[in-house]
XYZ file of C-alpha atoms in Angstrom:
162
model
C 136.507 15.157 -60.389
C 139.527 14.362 -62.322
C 142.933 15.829 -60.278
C 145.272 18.324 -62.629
C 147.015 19.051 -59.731
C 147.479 17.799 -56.217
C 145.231 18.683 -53.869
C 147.554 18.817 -50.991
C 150.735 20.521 -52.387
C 149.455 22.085 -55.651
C 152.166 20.731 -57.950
C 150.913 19.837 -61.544
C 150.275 16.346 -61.600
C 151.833 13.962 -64.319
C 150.446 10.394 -65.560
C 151.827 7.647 -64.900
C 151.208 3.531 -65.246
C 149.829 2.694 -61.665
C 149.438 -1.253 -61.077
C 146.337 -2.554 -62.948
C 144.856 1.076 -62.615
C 147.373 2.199 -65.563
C 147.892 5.195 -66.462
C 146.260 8.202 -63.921
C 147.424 11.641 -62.466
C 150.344 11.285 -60.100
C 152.137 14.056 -57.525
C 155.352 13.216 -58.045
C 156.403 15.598 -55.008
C 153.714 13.819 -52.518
C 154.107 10.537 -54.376
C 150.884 9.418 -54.267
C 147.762 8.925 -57.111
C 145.751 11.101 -57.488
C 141.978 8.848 -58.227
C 139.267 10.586 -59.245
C 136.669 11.960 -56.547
C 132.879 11.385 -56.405
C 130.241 12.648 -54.326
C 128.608 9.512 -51.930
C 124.880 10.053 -51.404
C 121.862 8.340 -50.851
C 118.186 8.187 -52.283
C 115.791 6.469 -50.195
C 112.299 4.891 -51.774
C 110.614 5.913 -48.356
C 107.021 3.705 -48.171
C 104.561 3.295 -45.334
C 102.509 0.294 -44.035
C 99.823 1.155 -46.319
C 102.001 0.170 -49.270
C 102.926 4.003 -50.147
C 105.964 5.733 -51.337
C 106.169 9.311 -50.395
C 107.166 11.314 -53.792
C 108.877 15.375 -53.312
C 108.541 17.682 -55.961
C 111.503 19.926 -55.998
C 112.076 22.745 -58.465
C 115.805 22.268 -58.638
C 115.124 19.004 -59.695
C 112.751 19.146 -61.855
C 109.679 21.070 -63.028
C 107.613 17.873 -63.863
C 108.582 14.719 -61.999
C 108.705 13.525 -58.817
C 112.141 12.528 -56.818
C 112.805 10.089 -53.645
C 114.041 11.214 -50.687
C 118.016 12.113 -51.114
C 121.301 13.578 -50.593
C 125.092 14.085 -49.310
C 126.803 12.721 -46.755
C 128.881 14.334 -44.228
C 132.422 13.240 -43.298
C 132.408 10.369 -40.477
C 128.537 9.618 -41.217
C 127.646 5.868 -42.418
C 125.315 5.754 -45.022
C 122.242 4.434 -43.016
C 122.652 7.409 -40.677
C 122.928 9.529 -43.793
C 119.466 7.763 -45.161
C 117.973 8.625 -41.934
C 118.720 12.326 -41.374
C 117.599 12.933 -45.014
C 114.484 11.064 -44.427
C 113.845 13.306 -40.833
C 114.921 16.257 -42.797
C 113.238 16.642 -45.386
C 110.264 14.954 -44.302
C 109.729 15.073 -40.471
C 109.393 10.993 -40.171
C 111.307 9.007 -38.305
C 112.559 5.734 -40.029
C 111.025 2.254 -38.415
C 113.213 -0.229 -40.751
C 116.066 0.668 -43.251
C 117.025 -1.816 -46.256
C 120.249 -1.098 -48.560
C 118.706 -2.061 -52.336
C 121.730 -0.871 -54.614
C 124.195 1.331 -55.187
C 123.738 3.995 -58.809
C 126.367 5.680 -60.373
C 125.228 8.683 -61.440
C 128.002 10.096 -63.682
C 126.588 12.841 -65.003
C 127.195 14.549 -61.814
C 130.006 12.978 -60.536
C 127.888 10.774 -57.803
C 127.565 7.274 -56.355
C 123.509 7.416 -55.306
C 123.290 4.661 -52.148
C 119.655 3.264 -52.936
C 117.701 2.656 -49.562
C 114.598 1.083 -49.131
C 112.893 2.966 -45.843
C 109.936 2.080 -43.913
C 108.195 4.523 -41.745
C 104.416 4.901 -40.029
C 102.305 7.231 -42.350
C 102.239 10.091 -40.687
C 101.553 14.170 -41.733
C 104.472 15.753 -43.045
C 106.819 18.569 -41.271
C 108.642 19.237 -44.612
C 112.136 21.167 -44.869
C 112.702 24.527 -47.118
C 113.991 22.521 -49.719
C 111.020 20.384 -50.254
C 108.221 22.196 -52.106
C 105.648 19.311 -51.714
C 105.453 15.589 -50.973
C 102.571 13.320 -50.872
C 102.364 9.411 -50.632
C 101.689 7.790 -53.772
C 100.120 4.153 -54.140
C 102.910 1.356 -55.687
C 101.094 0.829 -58.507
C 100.969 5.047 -59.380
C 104.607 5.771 -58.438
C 106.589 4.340 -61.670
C 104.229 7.170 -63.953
C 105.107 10.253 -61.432
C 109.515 9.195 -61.473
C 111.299 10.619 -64.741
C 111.867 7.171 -66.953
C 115.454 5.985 -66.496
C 115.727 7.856 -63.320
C 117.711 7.148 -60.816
C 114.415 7.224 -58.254
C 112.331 5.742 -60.488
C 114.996 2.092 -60.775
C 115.176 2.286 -56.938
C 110.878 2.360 -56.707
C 110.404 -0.129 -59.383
C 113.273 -2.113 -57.583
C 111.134 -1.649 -53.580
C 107.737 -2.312 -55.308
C 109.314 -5.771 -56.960
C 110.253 -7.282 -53.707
């Protein structure tokens, strides 16, 4: 999100040259920059001992494809707490081990994706309202069933590498 006007006292915000930042939207009444805001979340390539990745399908997502484990985090929570209330969430599992792989920015919607590799003991699903399926895929299937150039697919392809 790009600030027109600041956030804490409303005034309209004017550009000015800001260090090696140049010019960016300033509040000249709060004196402060104004840098542009991005969502933090995290996707999590969530595989079993059996050399599985569990794949959703969600609607809202997409009709087609399969997505990884994801979403926002909450103000005060650390990423790998974040990665592990998703993973409980959406899928019922608790996490055994939990690897950061790489962090995605995902501009089209104003995001920085925190990619997680997450182990956990195969186990039958409990899955949340916002999870229409999930089932565990083999390695060497998951690439086909991830939208090419996804965001889930580079973090699988990146898990399944190592």
């Amino acid at each position: 999100m790009r600030f027109k006007y600041c956030p804490t006292c409303g005034s309209k915000a004017v550009l000015k040259k800001i260090g090696d930042e140049g010019e960016m939207p300033y509040c000249d009444t709060c004196r402060v920059p104004l840098f542009d805001m991005f969502s933090t979340c995290i996707i999590a390539a969530v595989i079993n001992e059996e050399d599985e990745v569990a794949l959703l399908r969600q609607s809202y997502v997409s009709e087609t494809k399969y997505v990884c484990v994801a979403g926002y985090m909450k103000l005060g929570e650390s990423a790998e707490d974040a990665a592990k209330r998703e993973i409980k969430e959406e899928l019922g599992l608790d996490t055994v081990s939990l690897d950061f792989v790489k962090s995605y920015p995902y501009l089209q919607k104003e995001m920085l994706m925190l990619g997680f590799k997450a182990m956990v003991k195969k186990a039958e699903f409990e899955l949340s309202d916002e999870v229409e399926s999930v089932e565990w895929v083999k390695f060497s299937d998951a690439a086909m069933k991830l939208r090419e150039g996804s965001i889930a697919r580079q973090l699988v392809e990146a898990v399944i590498k190592e």
